[in-house]
Coordinates of C-alpha atoms in Angstrom, one line a residue:
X315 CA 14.1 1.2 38.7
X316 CA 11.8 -1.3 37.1
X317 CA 13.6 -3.3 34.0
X318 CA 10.7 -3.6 31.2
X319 CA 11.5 -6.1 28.4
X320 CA 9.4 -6.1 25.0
X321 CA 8.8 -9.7 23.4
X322 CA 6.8 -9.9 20.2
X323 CA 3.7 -12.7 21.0
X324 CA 5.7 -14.6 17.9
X325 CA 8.8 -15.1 20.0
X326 CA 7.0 -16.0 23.1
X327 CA 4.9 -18.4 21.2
X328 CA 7.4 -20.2 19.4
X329 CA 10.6 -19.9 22.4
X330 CA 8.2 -21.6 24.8
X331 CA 9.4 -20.8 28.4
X332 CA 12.9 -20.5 27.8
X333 CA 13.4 -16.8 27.1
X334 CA 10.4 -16.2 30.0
X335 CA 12.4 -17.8 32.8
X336 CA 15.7 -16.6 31.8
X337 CA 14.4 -13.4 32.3
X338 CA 12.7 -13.4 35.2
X339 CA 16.2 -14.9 36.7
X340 CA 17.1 -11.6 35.8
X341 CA 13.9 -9.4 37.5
X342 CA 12.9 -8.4 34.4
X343 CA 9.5 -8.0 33.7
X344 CA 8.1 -9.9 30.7
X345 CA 5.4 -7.4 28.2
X346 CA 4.2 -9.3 25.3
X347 CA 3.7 -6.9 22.5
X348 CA 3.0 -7.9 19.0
X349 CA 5.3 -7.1 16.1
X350 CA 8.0 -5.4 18.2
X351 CA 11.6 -7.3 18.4
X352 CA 13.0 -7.9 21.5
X353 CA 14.9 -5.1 22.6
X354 CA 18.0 -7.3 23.6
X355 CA 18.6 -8.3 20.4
X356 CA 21.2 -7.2 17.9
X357 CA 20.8 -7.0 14.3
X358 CA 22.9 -10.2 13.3
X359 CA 23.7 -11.4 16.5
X360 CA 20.4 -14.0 17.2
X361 CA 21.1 -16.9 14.8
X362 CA 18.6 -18.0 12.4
X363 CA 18.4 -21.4 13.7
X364 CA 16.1 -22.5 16.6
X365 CA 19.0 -23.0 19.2
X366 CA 17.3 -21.5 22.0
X367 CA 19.9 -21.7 24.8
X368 CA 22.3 -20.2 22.5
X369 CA 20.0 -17.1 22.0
X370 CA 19.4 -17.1 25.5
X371 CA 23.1 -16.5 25.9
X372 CA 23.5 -14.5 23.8
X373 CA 20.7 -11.9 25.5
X374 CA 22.4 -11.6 28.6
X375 CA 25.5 -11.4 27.8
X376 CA 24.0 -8.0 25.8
X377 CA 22.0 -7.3 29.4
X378 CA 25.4 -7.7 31.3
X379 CA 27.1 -5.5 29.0
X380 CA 24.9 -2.4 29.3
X381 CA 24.0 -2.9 25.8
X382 CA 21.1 -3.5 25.9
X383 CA 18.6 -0.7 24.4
X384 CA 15.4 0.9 25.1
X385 CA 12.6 0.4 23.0
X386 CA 11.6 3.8 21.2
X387 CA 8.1 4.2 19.9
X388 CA 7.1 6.7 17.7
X389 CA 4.5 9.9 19.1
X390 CA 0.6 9.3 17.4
X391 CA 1.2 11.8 14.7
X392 CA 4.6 10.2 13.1
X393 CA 3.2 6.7 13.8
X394 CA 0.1 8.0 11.5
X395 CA 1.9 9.4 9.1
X396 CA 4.8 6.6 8.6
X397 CA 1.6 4.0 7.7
X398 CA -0.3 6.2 5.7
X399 CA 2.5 7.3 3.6
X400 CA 3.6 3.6 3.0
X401 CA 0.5 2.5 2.1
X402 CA 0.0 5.8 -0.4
X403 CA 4.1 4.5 -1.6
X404 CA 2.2 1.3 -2.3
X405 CA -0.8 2.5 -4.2
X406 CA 1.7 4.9 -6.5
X407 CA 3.6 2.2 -6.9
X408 CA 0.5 -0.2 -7.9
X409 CA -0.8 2.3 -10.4
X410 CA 2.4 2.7 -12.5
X411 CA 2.8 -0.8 -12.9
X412 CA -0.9 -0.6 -14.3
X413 CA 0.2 2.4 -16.4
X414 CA 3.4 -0.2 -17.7
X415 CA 1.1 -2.8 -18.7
X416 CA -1.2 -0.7 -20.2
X417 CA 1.7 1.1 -22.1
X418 CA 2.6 -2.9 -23.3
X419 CA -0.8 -3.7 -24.4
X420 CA -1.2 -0.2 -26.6
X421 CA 1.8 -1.4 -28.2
X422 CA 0.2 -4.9 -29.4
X423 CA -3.1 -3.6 -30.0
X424 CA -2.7 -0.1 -31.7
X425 CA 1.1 1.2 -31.8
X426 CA 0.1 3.9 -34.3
X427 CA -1.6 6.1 -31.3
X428 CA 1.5 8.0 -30.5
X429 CA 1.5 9.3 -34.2
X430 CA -2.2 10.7 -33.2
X431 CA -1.7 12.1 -29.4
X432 CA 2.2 12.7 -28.1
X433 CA 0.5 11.8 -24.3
X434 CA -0.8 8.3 -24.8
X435 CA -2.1 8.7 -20.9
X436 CA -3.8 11.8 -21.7
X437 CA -7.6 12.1 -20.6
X438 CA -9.0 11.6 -24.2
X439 CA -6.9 8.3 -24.8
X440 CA -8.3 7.0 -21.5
X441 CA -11.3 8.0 -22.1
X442 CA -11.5 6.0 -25.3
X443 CA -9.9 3.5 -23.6
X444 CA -12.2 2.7 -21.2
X445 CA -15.2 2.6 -23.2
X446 CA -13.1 0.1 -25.5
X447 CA -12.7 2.5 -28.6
X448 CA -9.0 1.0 -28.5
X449 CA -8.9 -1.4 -31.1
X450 CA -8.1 -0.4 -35.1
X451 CA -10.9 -2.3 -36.2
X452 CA -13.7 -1.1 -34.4
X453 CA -12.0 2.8 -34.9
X454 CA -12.1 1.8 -38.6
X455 CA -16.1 0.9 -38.5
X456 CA -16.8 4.0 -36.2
X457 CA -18.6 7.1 -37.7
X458 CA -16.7 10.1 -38.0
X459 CA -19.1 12.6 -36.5
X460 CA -19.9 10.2 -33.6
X461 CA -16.0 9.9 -33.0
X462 CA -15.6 13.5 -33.7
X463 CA -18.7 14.1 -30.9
X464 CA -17.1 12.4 -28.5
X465 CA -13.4 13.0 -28.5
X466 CA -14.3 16.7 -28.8
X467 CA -16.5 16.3 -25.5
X468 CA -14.0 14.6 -23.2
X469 CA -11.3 16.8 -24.9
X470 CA -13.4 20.4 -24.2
X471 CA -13.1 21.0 -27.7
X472 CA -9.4 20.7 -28.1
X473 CA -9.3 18.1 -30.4
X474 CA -12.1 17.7 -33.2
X475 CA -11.9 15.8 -36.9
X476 CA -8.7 16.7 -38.0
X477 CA -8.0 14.5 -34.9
X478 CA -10.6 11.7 -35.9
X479 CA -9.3 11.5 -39.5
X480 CA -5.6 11.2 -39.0
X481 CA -6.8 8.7 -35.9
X482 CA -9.0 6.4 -38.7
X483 CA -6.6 7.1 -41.1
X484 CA -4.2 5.4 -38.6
X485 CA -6.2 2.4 -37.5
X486 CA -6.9 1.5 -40.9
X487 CA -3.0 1.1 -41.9
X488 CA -2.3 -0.4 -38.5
X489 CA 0.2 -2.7 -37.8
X490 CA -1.1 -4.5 -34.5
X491 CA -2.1 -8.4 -33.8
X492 CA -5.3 -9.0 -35.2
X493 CA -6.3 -11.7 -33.8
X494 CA -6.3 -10.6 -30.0
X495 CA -8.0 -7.2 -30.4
X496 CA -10.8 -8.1 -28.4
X497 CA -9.3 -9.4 -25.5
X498 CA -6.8 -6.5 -25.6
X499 CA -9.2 -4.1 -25.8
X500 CA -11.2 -5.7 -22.4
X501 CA -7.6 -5.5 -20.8
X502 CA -7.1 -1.8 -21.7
X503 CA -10.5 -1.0 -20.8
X504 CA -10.3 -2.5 -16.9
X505 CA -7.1 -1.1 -16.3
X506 CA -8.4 2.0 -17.0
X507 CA -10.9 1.7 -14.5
X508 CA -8.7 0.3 -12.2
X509 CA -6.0 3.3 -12.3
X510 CA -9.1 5.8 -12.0
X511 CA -9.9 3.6 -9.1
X512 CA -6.7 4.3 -7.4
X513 CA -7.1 8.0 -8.2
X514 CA -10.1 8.1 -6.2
X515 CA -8.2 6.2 -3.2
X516 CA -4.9 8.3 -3.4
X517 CA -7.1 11.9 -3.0
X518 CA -8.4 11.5 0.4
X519 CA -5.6 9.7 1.2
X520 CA -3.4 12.3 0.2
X521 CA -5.6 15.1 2.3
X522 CA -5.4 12.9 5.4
X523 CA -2.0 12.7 5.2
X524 CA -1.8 16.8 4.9
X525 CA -3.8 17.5 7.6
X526 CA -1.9 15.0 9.7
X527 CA 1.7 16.5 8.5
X528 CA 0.4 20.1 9.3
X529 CA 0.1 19.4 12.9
X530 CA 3.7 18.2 13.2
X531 CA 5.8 21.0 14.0
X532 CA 8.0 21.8 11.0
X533 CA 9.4 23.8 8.1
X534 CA 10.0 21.9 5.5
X535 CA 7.9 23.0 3.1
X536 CA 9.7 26.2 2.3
X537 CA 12.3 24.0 0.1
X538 CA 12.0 24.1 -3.2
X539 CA 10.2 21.2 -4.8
X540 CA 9.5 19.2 -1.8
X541 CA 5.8 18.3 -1.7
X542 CA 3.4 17.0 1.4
X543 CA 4.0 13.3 0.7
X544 CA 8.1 13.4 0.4
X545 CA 8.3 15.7 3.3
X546 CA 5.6 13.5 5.5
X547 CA 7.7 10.5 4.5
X548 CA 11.3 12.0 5.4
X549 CA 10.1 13.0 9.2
X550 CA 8.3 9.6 9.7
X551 CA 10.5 7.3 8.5
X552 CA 13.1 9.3 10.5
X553 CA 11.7 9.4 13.7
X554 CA 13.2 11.8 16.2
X555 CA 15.7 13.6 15.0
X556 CA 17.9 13.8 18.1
X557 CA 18.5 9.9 17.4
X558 CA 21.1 10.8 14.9
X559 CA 24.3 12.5 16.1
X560 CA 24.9 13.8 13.1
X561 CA 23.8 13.7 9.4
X562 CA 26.1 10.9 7.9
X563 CA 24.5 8.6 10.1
X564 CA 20.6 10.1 8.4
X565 CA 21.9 9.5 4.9
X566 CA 23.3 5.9 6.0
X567 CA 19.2 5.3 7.7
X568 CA 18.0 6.3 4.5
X569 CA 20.7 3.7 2.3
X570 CA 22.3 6.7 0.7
X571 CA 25.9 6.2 1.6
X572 CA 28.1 5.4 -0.8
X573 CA 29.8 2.0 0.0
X574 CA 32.5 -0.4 -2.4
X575 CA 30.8 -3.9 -3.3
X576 CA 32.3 -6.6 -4.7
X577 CA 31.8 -10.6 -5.4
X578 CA 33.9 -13.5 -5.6
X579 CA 36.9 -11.2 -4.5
X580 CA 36.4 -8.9 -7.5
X581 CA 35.2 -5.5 -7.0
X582 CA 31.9 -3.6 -8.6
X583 CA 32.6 -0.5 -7.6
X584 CA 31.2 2.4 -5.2
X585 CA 27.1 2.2 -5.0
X586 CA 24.7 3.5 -2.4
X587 CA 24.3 1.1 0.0
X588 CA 20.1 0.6 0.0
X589 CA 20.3 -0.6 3.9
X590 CA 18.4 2.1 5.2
X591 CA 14.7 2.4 4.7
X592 CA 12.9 2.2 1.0
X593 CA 9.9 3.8 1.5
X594 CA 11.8 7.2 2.9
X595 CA 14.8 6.7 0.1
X596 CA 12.1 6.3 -2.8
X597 CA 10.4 9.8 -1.5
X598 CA 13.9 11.8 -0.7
X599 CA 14.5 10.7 -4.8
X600 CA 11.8 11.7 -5.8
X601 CA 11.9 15.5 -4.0
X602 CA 15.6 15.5 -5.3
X603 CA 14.2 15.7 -8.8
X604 CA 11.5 18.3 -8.0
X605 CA 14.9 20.1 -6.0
X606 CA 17.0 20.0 -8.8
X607 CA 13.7 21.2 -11.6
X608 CA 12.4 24.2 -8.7
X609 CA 16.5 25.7 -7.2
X610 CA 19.1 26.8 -10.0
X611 CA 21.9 26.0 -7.4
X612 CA 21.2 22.1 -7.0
X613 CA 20.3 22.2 -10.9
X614 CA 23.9 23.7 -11.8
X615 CA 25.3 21.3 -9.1
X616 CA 23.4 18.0 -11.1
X617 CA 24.1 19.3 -14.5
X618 CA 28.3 19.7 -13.8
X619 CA 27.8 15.6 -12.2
X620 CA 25.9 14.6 -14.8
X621 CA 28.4 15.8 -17.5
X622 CA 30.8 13.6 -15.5
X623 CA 29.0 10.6 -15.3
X624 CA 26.1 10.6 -18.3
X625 CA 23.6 8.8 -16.0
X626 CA 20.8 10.4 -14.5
X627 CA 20.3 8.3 -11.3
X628 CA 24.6 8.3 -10.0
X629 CA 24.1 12.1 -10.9
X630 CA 21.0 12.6 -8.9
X631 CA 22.5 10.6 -5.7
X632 CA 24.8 13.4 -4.5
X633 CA 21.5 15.8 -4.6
X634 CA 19.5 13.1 -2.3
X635 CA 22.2 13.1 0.0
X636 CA 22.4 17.1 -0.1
X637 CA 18.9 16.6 0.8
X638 CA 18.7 14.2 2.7
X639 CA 21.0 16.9 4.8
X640 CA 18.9 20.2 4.4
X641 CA 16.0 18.5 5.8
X642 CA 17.2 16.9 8.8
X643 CA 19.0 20.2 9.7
X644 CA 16.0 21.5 9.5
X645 CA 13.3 19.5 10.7
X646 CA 15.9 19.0 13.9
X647 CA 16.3 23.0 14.6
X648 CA 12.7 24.0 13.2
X649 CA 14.4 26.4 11.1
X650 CA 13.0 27.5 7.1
X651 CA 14.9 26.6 4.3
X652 CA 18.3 29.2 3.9
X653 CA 19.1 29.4 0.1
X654 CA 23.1 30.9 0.9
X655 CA 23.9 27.8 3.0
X656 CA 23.6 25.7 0.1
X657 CA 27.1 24.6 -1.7

């Protein structure tokens, strides 16, 4: 039976012929394949240092041992969906730091438009936004029935001039920096564009990764709450399923096991640990929330923690984790979701 090892072209590249010759000592054939680790090697157990004989050593004594562990690569559809969805994780994650800074410069500029519209993100502010109507001054200078015109327009007639008075009204006893309103306003206005931007990125993206998630054979859409993107997440940042013996080691892959910490001797008390994978943990919290809004089980289940401990995120935890469960049972036994099972 032929012996395959996997070396990433970085380690080949910067180990010389070392690890190439100790290997062949061993009949092993030699694959370069870029950005996989070498199969050999144990989390923790290669040191950091460039002491090559020492890692060389350290490899077969893992090859002697039997320890040594095939590579497992993911089937085309998982692979797919495990890039896409990080790259959609990123672009979410790009637009609400947009959103944040756009929030910050409202605040500096023209902190009276929450007394105006509760949604400060609604179309209508953006809207105004983006074509720089942003600043108290130029709102001040503005015509009433052109400002009327046009928030009624981009509003489909749900706002109209009892809207553009209170907003005037507003800019003209506004509190915010005077001096910078123009440059504020510029910011405001390309952030805007830059978020609708995104928008226009994350929709096809979105549909790709649908049609993509549809052809892997699953059920876990019939929970309550969970969406394409957390569900398309979960299965591809999990791999196969008959990895895991069972589900304690799936919530420890996705960093939700609780685990003590402590510094300098002292401890910090229980937290999740976070080793396991972010992009799949940020997605499983996020479907826990949808969970607990959509199933009145989970809901009563997060309301009796949450009295408890006061904080949303420790009370949402235990639902992840319930979760993190339900959909590994079921993604594993191609089974629908079973509302009586949950406790």
């Amino acid at each position: 039976m032929e012996k395959i090892l996997y070396l990433s072209l970085k380690q080949l590249m910067s180990s010389g012929n070392l690890y190439i010759f100790t290997l062949l000592l061993l009949d092993i054939n030699v694959l370069p394949l870029v950005l996989l680790k070498l199969v050999l090697i144990v989390k923790g157990r290669i040191r950091k240092t460039k002491t090559d004989k020492i890692d060389c050593k350290e490899i077969l004594e893992l090859y002697l041992k039997g320890e040594a562990q095939p590579t497992k690569i993911l089937s085309q559809h998982l692979t797919s969906l495990k890039e896409l969805t990080r790259l959609y994780t990123h672009l979410v994650d790009t637009k609400t730091n947009l959103s944040y800074r756009i929030r910050e410069y409202i605040y500096q500029l023209f902190p009276e438009w929450e007394n105006t519209f509760k949604d400060i993100f609604c179309k209508t502010i953006l809207y105004l936004l983006e074509k720089q109507f942003s600043s108290p001054q130029l709102l001040s200078k503005t015509r009433r029935d052109k400002l009327a015109h046009i928030i009624r327009k981009v509003s489909h007639g749900k706002f109209g001039l009892p809207v553009v008075n209170q907003l005037k009204e507003n800019a003209q006893n506004s509190f915010g920096i005077p001096l910078i309103q123009q440059a504020l306003s510029l910011n405001l206005s390309l952030l805007v564009k830059s978020i609708n931007s995104l928008d226009n990125i994350l929709i096809p993206l979105e549909n790709n990764i649908k049609n993509i998630f549809l052809q892997v054979p699953q059920h876990l859409l019939t929970v309550p709450g969970v969406a394409v993107i957390p569900a398309s997440s979960f299965i591809s940042e999990l791999g196969n399923p008959n990895d895991f013996s069972n589900a304690d080691k799936v919530i420890a892959w996705f960093g939700l096991d609780i685990v003590w910490k402590s510094s300098a001797g002292k401890g910090k008390g229980y937290h999740v640990s976070k080793t396991g994978t972010p992009y799949g943990r940020k997605w499983v919290y996020v479907a826990a929330g949808e969970f607990v809004r959509h199933f009145p089980p989970a809901k009563q289940k997060y309301l009796k923690i949450f009295k408890e401990h006061h904080i949303h995120k420790s009370s949402l935890i235990p639902i992840c984790a319930d979760l993190t469960k339900i959909l590994f049972a079921m993604y594993r036994d191609g089974t629908t979701f079973d509302p009586s099972r949950y406790h």
